[in-house]
Short mmCIF file of C-alpha atoms in Angstrom, two decimals:
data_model
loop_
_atom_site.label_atom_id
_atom_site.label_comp_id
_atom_site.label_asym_id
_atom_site.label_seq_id
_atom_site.Cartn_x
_atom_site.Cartn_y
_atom_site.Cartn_z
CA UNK Q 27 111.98 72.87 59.66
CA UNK Q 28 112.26 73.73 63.03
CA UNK Q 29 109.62 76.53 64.61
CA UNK Q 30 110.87 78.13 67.92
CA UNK Q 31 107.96 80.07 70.04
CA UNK Q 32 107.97 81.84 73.06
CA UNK Q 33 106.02 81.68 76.38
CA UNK Q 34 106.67 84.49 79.02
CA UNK Q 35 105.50 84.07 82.67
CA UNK Q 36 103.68 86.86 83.73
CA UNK Q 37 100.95 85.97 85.77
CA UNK Q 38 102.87 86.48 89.04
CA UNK Q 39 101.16 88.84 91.49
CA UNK Q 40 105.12 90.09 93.29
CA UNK Q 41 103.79 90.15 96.83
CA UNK Q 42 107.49 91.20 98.01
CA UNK Q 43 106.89 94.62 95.34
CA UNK Q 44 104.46 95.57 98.00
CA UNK Q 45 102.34 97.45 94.79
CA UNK Q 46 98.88 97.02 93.79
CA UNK Q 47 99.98 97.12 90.44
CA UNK Q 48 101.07 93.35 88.57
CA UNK Q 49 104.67 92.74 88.62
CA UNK Q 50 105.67 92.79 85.40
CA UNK Q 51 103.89 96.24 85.01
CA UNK Q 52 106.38 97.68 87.42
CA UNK Q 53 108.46 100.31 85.72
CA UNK Q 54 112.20 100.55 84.38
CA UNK Q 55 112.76 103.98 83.26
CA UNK Q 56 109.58 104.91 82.39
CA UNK Q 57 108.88 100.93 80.88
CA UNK Q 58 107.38 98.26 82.45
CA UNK Q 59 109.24 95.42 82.51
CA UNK Q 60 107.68 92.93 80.40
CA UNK Q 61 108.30 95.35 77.69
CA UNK Q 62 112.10 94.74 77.96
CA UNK Q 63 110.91 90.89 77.90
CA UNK Q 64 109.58 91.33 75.01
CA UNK Q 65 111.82 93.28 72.83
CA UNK Q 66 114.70 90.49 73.94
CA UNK Q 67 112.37 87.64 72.60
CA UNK Q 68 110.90 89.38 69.48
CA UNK Q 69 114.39 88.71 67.13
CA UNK Q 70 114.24 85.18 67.70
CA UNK Q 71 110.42 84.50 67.83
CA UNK Q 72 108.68 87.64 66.70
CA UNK Q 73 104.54 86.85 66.95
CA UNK Q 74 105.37 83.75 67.95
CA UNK Q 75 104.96 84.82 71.49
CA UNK Q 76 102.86 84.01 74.17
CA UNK Q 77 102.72 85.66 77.84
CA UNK Q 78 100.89 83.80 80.74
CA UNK Q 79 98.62 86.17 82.77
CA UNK Q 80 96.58 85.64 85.69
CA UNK Q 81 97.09 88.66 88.49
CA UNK Q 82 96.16 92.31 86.84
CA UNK Q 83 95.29 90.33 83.89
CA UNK Q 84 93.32 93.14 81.89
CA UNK Q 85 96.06 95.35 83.43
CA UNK Q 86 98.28 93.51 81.34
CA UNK Q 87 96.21 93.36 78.80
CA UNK Q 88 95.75 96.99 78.30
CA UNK Q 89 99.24 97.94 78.77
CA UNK Q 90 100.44 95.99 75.46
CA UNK Q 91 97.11 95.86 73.70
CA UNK Q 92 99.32 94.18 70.79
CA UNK Q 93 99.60 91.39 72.42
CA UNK Q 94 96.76 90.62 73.95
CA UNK Q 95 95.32 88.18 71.49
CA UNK Q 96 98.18 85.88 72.42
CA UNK Q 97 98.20 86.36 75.66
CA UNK Q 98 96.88 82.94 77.81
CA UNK Q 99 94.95 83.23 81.42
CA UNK Q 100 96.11 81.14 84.36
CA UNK Q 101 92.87 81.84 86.51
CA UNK Q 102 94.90 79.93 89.42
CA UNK Q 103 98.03 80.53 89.76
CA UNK Q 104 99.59 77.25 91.03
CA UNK Q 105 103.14 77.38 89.62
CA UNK Q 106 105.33 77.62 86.98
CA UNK Q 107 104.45 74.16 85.77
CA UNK Q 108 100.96 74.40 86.15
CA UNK Q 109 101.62 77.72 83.79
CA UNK Q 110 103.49 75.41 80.99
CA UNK Q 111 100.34 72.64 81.13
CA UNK Q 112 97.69 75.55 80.43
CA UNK Q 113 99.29 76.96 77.38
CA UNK Q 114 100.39 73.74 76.23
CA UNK Q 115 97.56 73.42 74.18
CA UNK Q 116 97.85 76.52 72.21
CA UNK Q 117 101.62 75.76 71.57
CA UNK Q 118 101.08 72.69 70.45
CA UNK Q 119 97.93 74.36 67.81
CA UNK Q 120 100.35 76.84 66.33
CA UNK Q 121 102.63 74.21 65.37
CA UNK Q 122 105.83 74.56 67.47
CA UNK Q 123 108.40 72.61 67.39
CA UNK Q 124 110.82 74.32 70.51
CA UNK Q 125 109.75 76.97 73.30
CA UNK Q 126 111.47 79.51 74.98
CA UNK Q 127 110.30 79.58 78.55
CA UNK Q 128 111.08 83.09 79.69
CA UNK Q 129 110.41 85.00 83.15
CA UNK Q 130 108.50 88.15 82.78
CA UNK Q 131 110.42 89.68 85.40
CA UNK Q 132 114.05 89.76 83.44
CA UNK Q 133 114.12 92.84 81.93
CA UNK Q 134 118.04 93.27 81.68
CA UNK Q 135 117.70 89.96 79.27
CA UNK Q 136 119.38 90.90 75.82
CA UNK Q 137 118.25 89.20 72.81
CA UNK Q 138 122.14 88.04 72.00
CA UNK Q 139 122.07 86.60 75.38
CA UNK Q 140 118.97 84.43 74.07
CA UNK Q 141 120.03 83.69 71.03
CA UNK Q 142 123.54 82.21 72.32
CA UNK Q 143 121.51 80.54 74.98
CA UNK Q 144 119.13 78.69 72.10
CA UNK Q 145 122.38 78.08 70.26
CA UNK Q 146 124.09 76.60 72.97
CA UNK Q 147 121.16 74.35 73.73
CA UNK Q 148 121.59 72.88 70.01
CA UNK Q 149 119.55 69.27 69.58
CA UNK Q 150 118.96 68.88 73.49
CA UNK Q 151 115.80 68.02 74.58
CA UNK Q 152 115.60 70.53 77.45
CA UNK Q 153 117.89 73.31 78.09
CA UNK Q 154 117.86 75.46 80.56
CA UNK Q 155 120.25 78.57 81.51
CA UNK Q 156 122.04 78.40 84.64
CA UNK Q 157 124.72 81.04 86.75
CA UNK Q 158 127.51 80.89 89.22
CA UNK Q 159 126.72 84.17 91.51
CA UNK Q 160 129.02 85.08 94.40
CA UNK Q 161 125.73 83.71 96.70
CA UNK Q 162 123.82 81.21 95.55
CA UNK Q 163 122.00 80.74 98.53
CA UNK Q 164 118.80 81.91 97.53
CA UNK Q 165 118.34 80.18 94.32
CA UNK Q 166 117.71 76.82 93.01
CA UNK Q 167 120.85 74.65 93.00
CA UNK Q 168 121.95 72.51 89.65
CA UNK Q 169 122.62 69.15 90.51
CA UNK Q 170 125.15 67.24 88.21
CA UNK Q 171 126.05 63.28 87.79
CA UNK Q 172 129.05 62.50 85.68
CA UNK Q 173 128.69 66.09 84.76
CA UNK Q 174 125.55 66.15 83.57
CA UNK Q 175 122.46 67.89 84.57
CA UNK Q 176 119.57 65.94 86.76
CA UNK Q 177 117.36 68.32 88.87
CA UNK Q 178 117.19 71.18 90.49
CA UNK Q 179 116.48 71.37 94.22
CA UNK Q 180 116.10 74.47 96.38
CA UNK Q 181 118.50 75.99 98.57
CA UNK Q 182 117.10 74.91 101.45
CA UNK Q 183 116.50 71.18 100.89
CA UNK Q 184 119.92 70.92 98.76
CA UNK Q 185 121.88 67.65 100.97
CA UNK Q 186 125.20 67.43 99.75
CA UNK Q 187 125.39 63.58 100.98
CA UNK Q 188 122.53 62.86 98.50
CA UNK Q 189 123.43 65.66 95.80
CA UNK Q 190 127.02 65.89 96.40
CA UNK Q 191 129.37 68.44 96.76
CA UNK Q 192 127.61 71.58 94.97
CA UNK Q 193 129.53 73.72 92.87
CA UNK Q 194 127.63 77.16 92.91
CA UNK Q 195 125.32 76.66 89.87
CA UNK Q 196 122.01 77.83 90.12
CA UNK Q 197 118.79 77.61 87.83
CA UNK Q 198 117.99 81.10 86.23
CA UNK Q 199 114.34 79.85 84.77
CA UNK Q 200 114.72 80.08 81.31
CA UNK Q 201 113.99 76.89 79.31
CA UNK Q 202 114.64 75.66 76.00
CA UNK Q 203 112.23 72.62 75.64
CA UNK Q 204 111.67 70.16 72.77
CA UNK Q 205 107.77 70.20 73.02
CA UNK Q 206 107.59 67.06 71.41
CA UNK Q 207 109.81 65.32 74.01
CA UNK Q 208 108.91 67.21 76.98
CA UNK Q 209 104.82 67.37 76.75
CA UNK Q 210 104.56 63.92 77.84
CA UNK Q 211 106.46 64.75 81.04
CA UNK Q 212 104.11 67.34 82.09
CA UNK Q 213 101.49 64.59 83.17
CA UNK Q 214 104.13 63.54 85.29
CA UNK Q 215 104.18 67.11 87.74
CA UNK Q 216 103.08 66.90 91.13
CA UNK Q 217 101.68 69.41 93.21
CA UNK Q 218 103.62 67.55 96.42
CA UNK Q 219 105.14 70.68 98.05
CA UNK Q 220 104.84 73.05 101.00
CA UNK Q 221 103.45 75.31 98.48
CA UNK Q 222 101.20 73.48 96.28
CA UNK Q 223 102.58 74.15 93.44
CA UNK Q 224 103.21 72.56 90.18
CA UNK Q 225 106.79 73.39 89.52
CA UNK Q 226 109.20 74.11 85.93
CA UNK Q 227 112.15 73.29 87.28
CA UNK Q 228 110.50 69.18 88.03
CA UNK Q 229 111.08 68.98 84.05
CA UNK Q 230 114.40 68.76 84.48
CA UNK Q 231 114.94 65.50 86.80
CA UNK Q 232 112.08 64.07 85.33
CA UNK Q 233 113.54 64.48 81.81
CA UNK Q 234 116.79 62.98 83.42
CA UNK Q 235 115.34 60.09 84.70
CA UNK Q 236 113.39 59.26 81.48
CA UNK Q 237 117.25 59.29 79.54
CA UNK Q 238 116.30 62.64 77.41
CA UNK Q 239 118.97 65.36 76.90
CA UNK Q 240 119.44 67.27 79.12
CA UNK Q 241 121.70 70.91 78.75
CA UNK Q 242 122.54 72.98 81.33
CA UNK Q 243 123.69 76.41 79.71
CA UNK Q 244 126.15 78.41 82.20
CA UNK Q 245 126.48 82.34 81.76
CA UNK Q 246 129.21 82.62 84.67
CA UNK Q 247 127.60 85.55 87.44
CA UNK Q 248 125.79 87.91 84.98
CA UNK Q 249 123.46 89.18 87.38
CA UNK Q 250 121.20 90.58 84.61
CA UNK Q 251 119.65 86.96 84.29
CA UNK Q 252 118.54 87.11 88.00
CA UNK Q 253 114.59 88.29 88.29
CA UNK Q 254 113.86 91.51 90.36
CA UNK Q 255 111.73 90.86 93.11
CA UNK Q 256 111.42 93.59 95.58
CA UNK Q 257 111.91 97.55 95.13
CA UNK Q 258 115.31 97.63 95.63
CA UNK Q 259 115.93 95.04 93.08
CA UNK Q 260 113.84 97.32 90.55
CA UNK Q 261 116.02 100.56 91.48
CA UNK Q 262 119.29 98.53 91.46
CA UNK Q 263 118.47 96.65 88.01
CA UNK Q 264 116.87 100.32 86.63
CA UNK Q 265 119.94 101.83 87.12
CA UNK Q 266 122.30 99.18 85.56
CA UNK Q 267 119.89 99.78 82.66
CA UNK Q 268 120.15 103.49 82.47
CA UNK Q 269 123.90 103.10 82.51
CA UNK Q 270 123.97 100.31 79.73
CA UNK Q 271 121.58 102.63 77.30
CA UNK Q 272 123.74 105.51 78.14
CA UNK Q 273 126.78 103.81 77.64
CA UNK Q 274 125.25 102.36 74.27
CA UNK Q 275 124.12 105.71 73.22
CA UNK Q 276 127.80 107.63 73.75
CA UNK Q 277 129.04 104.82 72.39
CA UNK Q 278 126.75 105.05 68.89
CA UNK Q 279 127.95 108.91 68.56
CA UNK Q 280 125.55 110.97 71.05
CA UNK Q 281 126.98 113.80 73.06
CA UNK Q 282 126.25 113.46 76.97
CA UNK Q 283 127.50 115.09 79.48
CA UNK Q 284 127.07 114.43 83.17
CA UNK Q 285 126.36 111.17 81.64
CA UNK Q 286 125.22 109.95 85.53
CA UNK Q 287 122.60 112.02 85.65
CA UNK Q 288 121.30 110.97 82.45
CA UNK Q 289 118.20 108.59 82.18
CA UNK Q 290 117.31 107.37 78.42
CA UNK Q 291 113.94 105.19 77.51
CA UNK Q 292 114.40 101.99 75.79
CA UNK Q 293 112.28 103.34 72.93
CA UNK Q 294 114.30 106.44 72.53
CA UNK Q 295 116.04 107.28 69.46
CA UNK Q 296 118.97 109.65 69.61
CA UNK Q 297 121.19 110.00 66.60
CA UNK Q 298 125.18 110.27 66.14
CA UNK Q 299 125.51 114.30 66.80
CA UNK Q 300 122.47 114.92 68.79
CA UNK Q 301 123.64 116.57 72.13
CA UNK Q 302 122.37 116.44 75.72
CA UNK Q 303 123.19 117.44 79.06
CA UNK Q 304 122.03 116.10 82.68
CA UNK Q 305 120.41 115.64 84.56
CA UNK Q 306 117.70 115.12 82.17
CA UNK Q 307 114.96 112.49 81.28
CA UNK Q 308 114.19 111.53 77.64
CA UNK Q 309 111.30 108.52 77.25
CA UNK Q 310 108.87 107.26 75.21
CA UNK Q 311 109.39 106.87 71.51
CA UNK Q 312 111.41 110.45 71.69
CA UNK Q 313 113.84 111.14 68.59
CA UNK Q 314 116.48 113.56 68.51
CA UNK Q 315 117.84 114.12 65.33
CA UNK Q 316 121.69 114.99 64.46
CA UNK Q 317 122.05 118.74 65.96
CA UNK Q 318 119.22 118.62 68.50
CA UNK Q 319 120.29 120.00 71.92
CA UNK Q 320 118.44 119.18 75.08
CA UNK Q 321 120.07 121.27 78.00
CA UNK Q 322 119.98 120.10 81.91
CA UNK Q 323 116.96 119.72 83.91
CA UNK Q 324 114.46 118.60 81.31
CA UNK Q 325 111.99 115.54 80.66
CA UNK Q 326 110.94 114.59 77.37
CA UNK Q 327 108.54 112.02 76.46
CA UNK Q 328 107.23 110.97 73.22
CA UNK Q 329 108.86 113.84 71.68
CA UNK Q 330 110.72 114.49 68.27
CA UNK Q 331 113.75 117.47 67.68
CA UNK Q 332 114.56 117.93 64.55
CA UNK Q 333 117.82 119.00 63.28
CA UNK Q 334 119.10 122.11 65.76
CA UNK Q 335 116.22 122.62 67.66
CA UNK Q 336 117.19 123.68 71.15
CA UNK Q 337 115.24 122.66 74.58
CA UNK Q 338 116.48 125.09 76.95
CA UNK Q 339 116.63 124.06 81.19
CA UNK Q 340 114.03 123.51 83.24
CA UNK Q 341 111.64 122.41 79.92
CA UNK Q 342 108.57 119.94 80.17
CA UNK Q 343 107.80 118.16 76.58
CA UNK Q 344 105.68 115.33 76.06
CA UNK Q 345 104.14 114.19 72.49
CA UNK Q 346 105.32 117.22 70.92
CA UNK Q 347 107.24 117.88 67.84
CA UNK Q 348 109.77 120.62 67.41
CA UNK Q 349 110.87 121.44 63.86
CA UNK Q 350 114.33 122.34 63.05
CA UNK Q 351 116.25 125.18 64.54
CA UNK Q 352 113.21 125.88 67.02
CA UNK Q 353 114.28 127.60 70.43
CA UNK Q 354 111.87 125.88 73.40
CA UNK Q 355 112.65 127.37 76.79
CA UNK Q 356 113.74 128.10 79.41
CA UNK Q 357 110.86 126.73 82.06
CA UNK Q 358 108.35 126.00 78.82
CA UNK Q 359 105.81 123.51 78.32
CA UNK Q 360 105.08 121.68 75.69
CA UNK Q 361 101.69 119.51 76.58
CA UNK Q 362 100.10 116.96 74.16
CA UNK Q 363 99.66 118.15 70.38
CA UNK Q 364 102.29 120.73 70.70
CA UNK Q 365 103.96 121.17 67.06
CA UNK Q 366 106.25 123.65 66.07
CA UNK Q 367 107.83 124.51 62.72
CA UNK Q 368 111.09 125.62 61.37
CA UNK Q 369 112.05 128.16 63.80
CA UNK Q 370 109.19 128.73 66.10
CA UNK Q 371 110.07 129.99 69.36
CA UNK Q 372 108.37 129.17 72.56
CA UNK Q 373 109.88 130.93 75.45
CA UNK Q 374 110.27 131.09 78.74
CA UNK Q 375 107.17 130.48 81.15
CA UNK Q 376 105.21 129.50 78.31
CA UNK Q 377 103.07 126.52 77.22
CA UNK Q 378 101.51 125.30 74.29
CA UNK Q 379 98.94 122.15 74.17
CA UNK Q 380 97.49 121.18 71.26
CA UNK Q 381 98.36 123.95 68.98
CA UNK Q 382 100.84 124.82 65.97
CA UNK Q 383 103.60 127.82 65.78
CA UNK Q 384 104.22 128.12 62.25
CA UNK Q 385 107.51 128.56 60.88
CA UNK Q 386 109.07 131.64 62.13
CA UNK Q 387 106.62 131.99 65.04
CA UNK Q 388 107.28 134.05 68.41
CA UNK Q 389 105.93 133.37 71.76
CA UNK Q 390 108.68 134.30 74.03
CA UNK Q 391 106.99 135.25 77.54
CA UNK Q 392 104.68 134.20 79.83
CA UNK Q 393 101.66 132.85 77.33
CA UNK Q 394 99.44 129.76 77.43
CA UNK Q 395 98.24 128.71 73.85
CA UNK Q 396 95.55 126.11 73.63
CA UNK Q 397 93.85 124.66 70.26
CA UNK Q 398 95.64 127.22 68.41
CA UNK Q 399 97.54 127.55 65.27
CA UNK Q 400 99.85 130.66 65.25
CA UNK Q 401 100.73 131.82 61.57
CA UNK Q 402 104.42 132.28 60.37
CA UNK Q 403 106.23 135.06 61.43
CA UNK Q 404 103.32 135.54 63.67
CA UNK Q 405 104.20 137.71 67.49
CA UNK Q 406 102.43 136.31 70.42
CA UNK Q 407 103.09 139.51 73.62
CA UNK Q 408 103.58 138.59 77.42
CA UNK Q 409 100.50 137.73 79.32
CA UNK Q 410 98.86 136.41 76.66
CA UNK Q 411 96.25 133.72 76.59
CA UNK Q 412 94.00 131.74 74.57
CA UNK Q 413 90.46 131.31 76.51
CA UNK Q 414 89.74 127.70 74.85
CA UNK Q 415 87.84 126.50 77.83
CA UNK Q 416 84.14 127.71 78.35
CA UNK Q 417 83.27 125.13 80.73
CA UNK Q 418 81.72 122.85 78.76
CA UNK Q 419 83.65 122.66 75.28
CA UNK Q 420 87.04 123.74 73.73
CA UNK Q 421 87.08 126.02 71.15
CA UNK Q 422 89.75 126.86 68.68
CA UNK Q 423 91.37 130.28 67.77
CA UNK Q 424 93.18 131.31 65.06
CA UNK Q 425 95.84 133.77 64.42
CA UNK Q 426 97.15 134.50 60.81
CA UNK Q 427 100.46 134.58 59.62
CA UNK Q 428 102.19 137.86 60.57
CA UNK Q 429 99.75 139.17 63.04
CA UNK Q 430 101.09 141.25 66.16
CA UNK Q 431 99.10 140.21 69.37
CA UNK Q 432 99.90 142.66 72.15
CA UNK Q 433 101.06 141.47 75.73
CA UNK Q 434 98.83 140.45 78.20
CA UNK Q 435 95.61 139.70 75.75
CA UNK Q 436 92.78 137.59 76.51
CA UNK Q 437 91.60 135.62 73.00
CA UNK Q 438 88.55 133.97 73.46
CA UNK Q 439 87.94 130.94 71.24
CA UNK Q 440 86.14 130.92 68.92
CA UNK Q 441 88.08 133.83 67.39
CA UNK Q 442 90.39 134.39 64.36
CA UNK Q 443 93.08 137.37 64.58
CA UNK Q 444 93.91 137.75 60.48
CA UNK Q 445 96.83 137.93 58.84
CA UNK Q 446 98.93 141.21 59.25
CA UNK Q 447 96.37 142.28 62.30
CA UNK Q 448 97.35 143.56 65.44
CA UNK Q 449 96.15 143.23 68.75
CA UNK Q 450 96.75 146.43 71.53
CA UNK Q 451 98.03 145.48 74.44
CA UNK Q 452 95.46 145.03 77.47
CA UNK Q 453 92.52 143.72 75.11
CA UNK Q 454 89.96 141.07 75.64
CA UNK Q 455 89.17 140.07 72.04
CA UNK Q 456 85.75 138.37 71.67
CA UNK Q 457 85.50 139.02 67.90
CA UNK Q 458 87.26 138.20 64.59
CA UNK Q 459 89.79 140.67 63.82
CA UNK Q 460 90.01 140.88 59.99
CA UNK Q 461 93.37 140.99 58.26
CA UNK Q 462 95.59 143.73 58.48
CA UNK Q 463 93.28 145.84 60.88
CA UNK Q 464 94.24 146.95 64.44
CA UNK Q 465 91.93 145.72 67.19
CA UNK Q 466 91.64 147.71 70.54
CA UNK Q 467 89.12 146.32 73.46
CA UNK Q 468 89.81 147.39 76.38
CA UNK Q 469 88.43 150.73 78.69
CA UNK Q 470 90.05 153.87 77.61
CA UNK Q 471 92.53 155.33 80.27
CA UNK Q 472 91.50 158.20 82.66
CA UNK Q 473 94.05 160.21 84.69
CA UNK Q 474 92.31 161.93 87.91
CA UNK Q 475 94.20 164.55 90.16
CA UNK Q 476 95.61 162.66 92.89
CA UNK Q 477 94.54 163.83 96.28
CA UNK Q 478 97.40 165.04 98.38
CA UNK Q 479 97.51 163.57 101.85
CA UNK Q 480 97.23 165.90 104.87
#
């Protein structure tokens, strides 16, 4: 029985990205792009993956901390052959019997594309995928005897009186390889370059020469093959991904409009019936169930809706959870640790981190609340904050279900406002309030004759 593995190449540094950060960290709405690699591989070789690192290695390391322990360092980075020889070793221990060879920096790759791609390869001893773009110029050029495969030479060295007439095919650097065929040939790599380097694509004449099978796999000019290598690759191949998850999302049942101005994570789960308008931004491993409305001008991240809850414009959410029928917005916040429950409403100008409205709950204006839980049917006044912050520590404050807390009040944590209580309006409350009693704290009001001016 056959066992297929993975190896991406991620240990690139993308000088042309002219970023600090490693390429395959750079960001596709909201995603790095090795996380796209990833999810394409992970039908047809699930742990069976292994990513070559070398630049921003703990980077990489921390950003998918799942996959670290089969992740391989190239402390030099001298190629794309040299890459193959280094994790040869582990291949070979796990037992495989073929390898993907993937870029890390092909995050439009779809996992059917792979899969027809490993299909196409069938018994070959090497496969590799290659395209006919508009310009090949740029690319490594497929050379072909008799109409078969034999190298691949660069652009710039291509000699059409040695290689013959070329037909537009170039190399897109994704192998299928034998291991048990091809190891022997990576002995055989030279470093014999104006780079230095030990290069992939040598595999292929050298596999030639040595009378293995060789398959060259044509996908026509899909451009999503093609690497990204500079910024205005990334923005170009971002937003042919936006479109495609928008496009798959409208087409699975979800209601967009101004579907341009619409940006969707690949984690994102919105179901047949859920409702959105844009411009808006919804990332992370958001839900929205059936009945959920996001209106324009809002970014959710890591956030669930449940059935008809509404996000109003102009809303900030991120790892929140509103309950069904909840009303968030307009111009709200909902910060880290943010729940609400059936029907809690979180107005305008308001923000909640790390706290809970109950079901029923009401903070409509103007009001921060911080390590909180509101009770049901509780009423949260304008102005109002909780004071959770005393320098040093947070502190938690409580308000029971039912309670009536007066606009612009100051609760300062620790405190507990019981059940039924109210709050007047204007207080500073620095004490519990016990249930169903009316707490006042603030200066009592003096009128003074006002002195007419001369």
């Amino acid at each position: 029985m056959e066992v297929l593995g993975a190896l991406i190449l991620a240990a690139g540094k993308g000088t042309r990205m002219h970023s600090p950060r490693p390429k395959v960290l750079q960001r596709l709405l909201e995603a790095p792009m090795l996380h796209y690699v990833y999810a394409a591989a992970a039908p047809l070789t699930g742990e069976r993956t292994w990513t070559m690192i070398g630049h921003g290695a703990d980077e990489v390391r921390g950003a998918f901390p799942e996959q670290a322990g089969r992740m391989i360092l190239q402390a030099e980075q001298l190629g794309t052959g040299h890459a193959l020889m280094t994790a040869l070793p582990h291949l070979q221990a796990a037992g495989l019997s073929r390898l993907l060879v993937i870029n890390g920096d092909t995050p439009l790759l779809r996992h059917s594309q792979l899969t027809t791609f490993v299909q196409a390869c069938g018994d070959a001893d090497l496969g590799f995928l290659t395209l006919t773009p508009p310009d090949p110029a740029a690319f490594g050029l497929v050379v072909r005897q008799g109409g078969r495969p034999t190298a691949v030479v660069e652009a710039k060295d291509y000699d059409p009186a040695k290689h013959g007439p070329h037909t537009g095919e170039i190399n897109a650097g994704i192998y299928c390889l034998r291991l048990e065929r091809v190891a022997p040939l990576l002995r055989k790599l030279t470093n014999k370059n104006k780079s230095g380097e030990y290069y992939i694509t040598d595999i292929i004449g050298l596999a030639a020469e040595a009378g293995l099978w060789v398959e060259a796999v044509n996908f026509g000019d899909e451009a999503d093959l093609l690497g990204i290598n500079s910024p205005l690759e990334l923005a170009a191949g971002e937003e042919r991904l936006r479109a495609r998850l928008v496009e798959e999302a409208l087409r699975a049942g979800v209601l967009i409009h101004n579907p341009a101005a619409v940006r969707l994570g690949p984690r994102a789960v919105l179901e047949p019936g859920a409702e959105i308008t844009g411009p808006c931004e919804i990332y992370g491993a958001s839900r929205l169930a059936k009945g959920a409305r996001v209106d324009s001008h809002c970014r959710l991240e890591n956030v669930t809706l449940e059935a008809e809850a509404r996000v109003f414009s102009f809303c900030h959410l991120e790892d929140a959870r509103v309950g069904p029928d909840c009303r968030v917005g307009p111009y709200a916040r909902l910060r880290p640790g943010a729940v609400l429950e059936e029907k809690a409403r979180a107005g305008n100008f308001v923000e909640v981190k790390k706290a809970r409205l109950c079901a029923g709950a009401k903070v409509n204006h103007l009001t921060y609340v911080g390590d909180a839980e509101v009770g049901a049917g509780a009423n949260v006044g304008a102005g109002t904050i909780t004071c959770n912050y005393d320098g040093k520590n947070k502190h938690f404050t409580r308000i029971g279900a039912g309670a009536f807390i007066g606009s612009n009040t100051a609760l300062v944590a620790p405190v507990s406002v019981g059940a039924g209580a109210m709050v007047g309006a204007g207080s500073v409350i620095t004490k519990d309030v016990p249930e169903g009693q009316i707490a006042i704290a603030r200066g009592r009001q003096v009128n003074l004759e006002r002195k007419k001016s001369s």
